[in-house]
mmCIF file of C-alpha atoms in Angstrom:
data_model
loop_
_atom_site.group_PDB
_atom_site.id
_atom_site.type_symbol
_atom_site.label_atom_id
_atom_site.label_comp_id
_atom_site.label_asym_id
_atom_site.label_seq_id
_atom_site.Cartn_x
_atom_site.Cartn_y
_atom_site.Cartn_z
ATOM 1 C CA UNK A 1 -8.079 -24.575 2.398
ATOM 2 C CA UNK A 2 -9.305 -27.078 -0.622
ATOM 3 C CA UNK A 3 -6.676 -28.228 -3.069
ATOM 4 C CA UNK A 4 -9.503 -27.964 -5.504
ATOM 5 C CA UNK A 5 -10.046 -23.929 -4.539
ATOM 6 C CA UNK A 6 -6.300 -23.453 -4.785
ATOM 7 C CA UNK A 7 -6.499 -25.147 -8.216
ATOM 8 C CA UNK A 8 -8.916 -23.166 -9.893
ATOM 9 C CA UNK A 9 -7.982 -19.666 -8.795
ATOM 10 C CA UNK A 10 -4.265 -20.503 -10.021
ATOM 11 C CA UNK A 11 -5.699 -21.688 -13.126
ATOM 12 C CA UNK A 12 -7.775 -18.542 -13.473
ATOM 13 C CA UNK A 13 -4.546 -16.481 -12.815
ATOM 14 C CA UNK A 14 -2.180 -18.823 -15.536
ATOM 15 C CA UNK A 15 -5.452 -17.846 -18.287
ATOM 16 C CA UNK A 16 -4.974 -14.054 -17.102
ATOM 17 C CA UNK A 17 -1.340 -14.278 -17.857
ATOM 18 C CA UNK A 18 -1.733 -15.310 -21.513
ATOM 19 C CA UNK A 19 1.751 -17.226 -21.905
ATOM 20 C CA UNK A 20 3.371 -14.840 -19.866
ATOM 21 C CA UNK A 21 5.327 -14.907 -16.477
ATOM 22 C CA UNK A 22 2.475 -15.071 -13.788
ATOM 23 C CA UNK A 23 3.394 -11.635 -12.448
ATOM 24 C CA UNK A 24 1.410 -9.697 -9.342
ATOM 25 C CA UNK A 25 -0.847 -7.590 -11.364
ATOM 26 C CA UNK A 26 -2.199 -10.789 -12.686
ATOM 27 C CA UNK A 27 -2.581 -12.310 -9.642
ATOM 28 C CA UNK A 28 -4.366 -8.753 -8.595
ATOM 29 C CA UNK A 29 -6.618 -8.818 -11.855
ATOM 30 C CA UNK A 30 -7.899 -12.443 -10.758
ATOM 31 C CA UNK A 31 -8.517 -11.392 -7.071
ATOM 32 C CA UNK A 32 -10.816 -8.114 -8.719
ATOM 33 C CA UNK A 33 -12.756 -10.574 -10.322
ATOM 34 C CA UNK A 34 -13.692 -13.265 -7.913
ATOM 35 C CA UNK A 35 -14.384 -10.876 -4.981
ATOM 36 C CA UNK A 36 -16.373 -8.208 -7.236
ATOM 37 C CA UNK A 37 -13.950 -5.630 -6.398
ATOM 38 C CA UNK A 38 -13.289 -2.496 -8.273
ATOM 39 C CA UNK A 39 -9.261 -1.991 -8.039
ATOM 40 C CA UNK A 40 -6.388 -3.497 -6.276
ATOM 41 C CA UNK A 41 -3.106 -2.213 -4.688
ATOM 42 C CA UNK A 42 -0.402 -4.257 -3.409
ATOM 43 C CA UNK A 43 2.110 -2.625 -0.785
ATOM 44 C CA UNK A 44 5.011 -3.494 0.801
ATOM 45 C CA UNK A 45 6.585 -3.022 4.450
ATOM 46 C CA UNK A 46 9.923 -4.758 4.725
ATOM 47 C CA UNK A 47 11.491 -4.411 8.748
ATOM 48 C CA UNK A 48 14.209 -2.159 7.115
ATOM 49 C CA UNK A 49 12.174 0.405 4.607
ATOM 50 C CA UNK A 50 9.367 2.471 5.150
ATOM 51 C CA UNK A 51 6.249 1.202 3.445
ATOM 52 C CA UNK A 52 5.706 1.760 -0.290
ATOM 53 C CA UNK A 53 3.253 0.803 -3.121
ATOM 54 C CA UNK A 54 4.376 -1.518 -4.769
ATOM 55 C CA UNK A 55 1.363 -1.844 -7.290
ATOM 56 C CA UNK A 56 -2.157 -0.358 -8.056
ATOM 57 C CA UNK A 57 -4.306 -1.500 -10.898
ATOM 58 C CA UNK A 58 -5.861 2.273 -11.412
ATOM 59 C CA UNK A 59 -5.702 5.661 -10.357
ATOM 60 C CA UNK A 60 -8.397 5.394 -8.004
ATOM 61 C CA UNK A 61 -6.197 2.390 -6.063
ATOM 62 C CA UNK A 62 -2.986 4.106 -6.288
ATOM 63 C CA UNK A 63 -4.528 7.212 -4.452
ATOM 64 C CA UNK A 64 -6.212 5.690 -1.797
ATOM 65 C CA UNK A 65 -3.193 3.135 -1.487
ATOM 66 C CA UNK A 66 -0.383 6.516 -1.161
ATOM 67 C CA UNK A 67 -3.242 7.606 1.234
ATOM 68 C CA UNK A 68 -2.765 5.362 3.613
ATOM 69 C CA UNK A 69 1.330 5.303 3.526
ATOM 70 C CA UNK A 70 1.163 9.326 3.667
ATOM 71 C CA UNK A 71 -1.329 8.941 6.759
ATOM 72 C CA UNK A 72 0.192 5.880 8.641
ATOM 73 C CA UNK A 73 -3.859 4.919 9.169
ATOM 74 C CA UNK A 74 -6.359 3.048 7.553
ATOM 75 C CA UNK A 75 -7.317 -0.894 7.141
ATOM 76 C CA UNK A 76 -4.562 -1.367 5.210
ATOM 77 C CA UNK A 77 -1.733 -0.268 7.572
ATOM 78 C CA UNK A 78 -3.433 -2.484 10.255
ATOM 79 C CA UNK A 79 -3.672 -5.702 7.990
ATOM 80 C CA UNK A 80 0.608 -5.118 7.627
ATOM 81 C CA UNK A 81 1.180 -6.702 10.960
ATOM 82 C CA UNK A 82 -2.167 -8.264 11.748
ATOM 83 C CA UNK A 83 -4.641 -10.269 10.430
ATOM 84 C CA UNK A 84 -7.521 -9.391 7.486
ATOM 85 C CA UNK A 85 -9.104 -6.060 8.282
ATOM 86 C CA UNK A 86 -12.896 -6.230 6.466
ATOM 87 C CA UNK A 87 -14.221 -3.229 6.201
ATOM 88 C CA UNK A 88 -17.728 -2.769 4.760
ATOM 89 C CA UNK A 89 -18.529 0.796 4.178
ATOM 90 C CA UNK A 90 -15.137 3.450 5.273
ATOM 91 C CA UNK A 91 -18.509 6.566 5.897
ATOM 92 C CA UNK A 92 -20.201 4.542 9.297
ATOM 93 C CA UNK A 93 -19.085 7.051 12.377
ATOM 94 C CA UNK A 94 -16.821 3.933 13.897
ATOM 95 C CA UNK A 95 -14.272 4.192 10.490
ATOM 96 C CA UNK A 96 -14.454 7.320 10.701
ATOM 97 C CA UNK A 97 -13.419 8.010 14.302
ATOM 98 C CA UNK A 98 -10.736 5.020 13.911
ATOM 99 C CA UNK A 99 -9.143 6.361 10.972
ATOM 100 C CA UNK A 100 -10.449 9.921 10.872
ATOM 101 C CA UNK A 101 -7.878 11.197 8.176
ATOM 102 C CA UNK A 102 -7.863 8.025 5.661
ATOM 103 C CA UNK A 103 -11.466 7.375 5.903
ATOM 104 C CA UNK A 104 -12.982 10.198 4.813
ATOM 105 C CA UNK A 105 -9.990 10.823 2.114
ATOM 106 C CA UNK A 106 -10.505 7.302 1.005
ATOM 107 C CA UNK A 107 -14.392 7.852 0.236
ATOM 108 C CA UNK A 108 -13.692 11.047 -0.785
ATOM 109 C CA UNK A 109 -11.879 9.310 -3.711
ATOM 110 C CA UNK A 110 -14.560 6.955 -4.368
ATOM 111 C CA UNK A 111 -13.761 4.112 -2.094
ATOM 112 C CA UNK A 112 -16.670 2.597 0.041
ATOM 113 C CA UNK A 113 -15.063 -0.349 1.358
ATOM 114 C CA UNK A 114 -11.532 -1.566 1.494
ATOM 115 C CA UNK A 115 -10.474 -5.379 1.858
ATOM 116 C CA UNK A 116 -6.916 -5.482 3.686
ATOM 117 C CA UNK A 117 -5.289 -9.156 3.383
ATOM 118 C CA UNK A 118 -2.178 -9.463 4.802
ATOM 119 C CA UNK A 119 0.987 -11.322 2.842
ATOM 120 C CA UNK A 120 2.534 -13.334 4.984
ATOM 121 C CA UNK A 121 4.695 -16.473 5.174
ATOM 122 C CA UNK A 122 5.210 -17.582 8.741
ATOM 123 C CA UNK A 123 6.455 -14.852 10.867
ATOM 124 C CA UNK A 124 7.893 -12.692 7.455
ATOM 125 C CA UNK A 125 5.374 -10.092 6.922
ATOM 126 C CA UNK A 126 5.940 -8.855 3.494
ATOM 127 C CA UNK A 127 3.383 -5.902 2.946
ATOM 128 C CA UNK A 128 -0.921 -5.905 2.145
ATOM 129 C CA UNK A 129 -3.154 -7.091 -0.759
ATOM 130 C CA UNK A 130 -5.933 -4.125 -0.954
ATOM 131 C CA UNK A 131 -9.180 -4.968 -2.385
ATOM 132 C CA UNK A 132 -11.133 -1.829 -2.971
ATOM 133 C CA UNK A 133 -14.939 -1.237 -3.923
ATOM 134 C CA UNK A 134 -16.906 2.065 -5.175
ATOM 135 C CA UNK A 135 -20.076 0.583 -2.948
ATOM 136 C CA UNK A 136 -20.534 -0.397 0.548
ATOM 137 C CA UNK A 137 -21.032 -4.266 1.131
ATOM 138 C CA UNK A 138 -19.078 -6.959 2.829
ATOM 139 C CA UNK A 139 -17.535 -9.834 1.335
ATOM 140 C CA UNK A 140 -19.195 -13.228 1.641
ATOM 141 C CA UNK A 141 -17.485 -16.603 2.770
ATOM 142 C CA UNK A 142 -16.576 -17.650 -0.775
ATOM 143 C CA UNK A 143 -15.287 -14.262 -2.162
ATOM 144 C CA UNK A 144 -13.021 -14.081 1.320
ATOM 145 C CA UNK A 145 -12.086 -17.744 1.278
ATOM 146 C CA UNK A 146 -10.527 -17.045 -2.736
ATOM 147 C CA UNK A 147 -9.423 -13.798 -1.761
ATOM 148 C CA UNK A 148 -6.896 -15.166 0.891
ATOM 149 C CA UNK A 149 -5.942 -18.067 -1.262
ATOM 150 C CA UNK A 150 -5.024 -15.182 -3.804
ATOM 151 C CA UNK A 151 -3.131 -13.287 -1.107
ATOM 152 C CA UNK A 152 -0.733 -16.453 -0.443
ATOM 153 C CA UNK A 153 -0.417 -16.318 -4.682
ATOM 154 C CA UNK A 154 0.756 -12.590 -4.366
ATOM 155 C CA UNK A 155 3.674 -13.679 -1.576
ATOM 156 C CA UNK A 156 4.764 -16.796 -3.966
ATOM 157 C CA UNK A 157 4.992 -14.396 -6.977
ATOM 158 C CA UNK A 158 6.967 -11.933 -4.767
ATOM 159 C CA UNK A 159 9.575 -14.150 -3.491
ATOM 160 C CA UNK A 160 9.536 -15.714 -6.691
ATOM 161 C CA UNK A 161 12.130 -12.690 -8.186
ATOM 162 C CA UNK A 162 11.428 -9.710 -9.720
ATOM 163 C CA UNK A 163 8.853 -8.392 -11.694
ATOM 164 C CA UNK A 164 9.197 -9.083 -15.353
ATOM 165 C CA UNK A 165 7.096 -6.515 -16.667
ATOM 166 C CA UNK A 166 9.202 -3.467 -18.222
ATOM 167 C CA UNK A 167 10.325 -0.478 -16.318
ATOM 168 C CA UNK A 168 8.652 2.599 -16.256
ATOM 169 C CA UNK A 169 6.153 1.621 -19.275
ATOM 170 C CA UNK A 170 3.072 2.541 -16.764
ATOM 171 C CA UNK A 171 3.537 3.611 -12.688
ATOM 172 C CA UNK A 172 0.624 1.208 -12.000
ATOM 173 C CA UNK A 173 2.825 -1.890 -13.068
ATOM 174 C CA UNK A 174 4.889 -4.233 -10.524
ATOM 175 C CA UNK A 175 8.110 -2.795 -9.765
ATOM 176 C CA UNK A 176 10.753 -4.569 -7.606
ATOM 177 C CA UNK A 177 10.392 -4.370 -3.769
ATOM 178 C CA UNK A 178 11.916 -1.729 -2.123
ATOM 179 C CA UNK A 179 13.125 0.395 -5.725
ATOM 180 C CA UNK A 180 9.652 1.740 -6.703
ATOM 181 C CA UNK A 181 9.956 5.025 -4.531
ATOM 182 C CA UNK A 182 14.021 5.307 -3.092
ATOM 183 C CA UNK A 183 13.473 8.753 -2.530
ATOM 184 C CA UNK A 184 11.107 8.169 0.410
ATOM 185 C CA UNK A 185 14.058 5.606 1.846
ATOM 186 C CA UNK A 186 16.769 8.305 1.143
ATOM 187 C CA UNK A 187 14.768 11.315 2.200
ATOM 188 C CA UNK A 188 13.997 9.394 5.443
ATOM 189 C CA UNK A 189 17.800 9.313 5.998
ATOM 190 C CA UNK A 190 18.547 12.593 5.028
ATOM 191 C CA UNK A 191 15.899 13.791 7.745
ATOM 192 C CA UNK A 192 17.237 11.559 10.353
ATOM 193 C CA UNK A 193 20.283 12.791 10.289
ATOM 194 C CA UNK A 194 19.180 16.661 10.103
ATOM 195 C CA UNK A 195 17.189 16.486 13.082
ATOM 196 C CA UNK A 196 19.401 14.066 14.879
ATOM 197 C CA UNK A 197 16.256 11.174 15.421
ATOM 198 C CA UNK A 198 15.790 7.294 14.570
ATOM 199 C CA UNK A 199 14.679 6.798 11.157
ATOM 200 C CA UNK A 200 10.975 5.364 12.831
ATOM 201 C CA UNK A 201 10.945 9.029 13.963
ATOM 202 C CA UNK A 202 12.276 10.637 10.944
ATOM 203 C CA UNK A 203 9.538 9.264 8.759
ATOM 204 C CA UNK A 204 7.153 10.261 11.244
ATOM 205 C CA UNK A 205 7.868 13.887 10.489
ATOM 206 C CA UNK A 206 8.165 13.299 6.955
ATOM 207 C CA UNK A 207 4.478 11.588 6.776
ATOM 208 C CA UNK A 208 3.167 14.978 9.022
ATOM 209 C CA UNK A 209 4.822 17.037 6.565
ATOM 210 C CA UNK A 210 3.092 15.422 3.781
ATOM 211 C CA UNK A 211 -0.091 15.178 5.568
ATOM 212 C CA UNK A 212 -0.302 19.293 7.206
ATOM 213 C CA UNK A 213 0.439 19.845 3.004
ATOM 214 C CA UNK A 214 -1.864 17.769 1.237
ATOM 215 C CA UNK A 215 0.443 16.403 -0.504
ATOM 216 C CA UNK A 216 1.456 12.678 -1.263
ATOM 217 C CA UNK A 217 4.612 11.242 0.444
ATOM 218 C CA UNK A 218 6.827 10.551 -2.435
ATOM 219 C CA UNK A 219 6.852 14.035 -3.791
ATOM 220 C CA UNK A 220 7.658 15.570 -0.242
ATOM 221 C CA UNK A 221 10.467 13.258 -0.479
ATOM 222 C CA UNK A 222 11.484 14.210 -3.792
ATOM 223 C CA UNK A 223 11.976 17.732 -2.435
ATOM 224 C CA UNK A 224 13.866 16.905 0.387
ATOM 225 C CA UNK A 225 16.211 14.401 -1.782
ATOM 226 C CA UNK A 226 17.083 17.499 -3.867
ATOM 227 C CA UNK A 227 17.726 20.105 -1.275
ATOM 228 C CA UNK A 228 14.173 21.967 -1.947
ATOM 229 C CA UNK A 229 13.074 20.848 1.564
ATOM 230 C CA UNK A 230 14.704 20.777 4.856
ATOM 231 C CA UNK A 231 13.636 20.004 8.241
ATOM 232 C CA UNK A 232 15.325 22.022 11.026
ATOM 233 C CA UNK A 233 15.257 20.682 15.036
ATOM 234 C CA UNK A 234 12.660 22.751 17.042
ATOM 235 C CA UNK A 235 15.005 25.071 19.317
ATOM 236 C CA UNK A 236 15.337 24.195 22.983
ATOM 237 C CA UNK A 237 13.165 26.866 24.189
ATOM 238 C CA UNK A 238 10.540 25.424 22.209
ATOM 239 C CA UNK A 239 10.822 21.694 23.351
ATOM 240 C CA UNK A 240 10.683 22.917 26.842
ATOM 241 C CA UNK A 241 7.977 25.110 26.301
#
């Protein structure tokens, strides 16, 4: 990648910061503007916590972001432990029978196409840049080229320390890895240790949960943290039925 291309985006993100801390959403604001975008989410999936969104720069992002953790589906749960997932228009038949309860939620919500860049230094995967647009339309060489140059910004900014915006001011900010949403991390506990499973599994039935509901994943969890919600193991007569 040019030195020169590297250059000029960062300088573009140090003018978005305006004397501040170079923080993600500014990092996020820069990578809206060079691709032609509409929104941006950033999410995280550390080995040891269940994926979360970390960051969303509107509504419209943070829905179809908390989409894809409540489904387990979509471009960007594949771009977590792979490589860029590009995809043009979400409606074609081939989205739709790959990710056939994200991709119609997703345009459902006013998302076309979704641009999932991986963040990732060496063999540390740290979670997914989301690029979303209202219209259908690929990204050309340049717009990719920047975008994955702004990707490898979002990782230095994340294992740079915490955020420094301020808490709670607005739940599309940054937060800090792994504190935006405990209650999915402590309800996924809880249910492991009700129905006697791994945690992998636990979550499982917490994202089905969510999903047979309609509802998102964090406020499932929020019941089952406080005791509104609890998950019971089938009986033996039904397994081995």
């Amino acid at each position: 990648m040019s030195p020169d291309r590297r250059l000029r985006l960062w300088a573009l993100v140090v003018a978005e910061a305006r004397g501040a801390v170079v923080a993600v959403e500014h990092v996020c604001a820069v990578s809206v503007t060079v691709t032609g975008a509409d929104s941006a989410a950033v999410a995280v999936s550390l080995r040891s916590t269940p994926r979360e969104v970390l960051w969303a720069s509107d509504r419209v992002a943070s829905r179809v972001a908390e989409l894809a953790v409540t489904f387990g589906e979509g471009p960007s749960v594949e771009a977590t432990s792979g490589g860029p997932a590009l995809v043009g228009d979400l409606t074609v038949p081939y989205c739709q029978a790959r990710w056939p309860a994200f991709a119609p939620a997703a345009a459902a919500s006013g998302v076309r196409a979704v641009f999932a860049l991986p963040l990732q230094i060496g063999g540390i995967h740290l979670g997914v840049l989301d690029l979303y647009r209202a219209r259908a339309g690929d990204l050309d060489g340049e717009q990719l080229a920047d975008a994955l140059v702004l990707a490898d910004t979002v990782c230095a900014v994340l294992l740079d320390g915490p955020s420094q915006s301020r808490p709670d001011e607005d739940r599309h900010r940054p937060a800090q890895p792994g504190l935006r949403h405990p209650e999915v991390h402590q309800a996924t506990g809880m249910i492991s240790v009700q129905l006697r499973v791994s945690v992998e599994v636990a979550l499982a039935h917490l994202r089905a949960f969510a999903y047979a509901h309609d509802r998102h994943l964090r406020d499932v969890a929020g019941d089952v943290v406080a005791r509104r919600l609890r998950f019971e193991p089938e009986p033996a007569a039904e397994r081995d039925s």
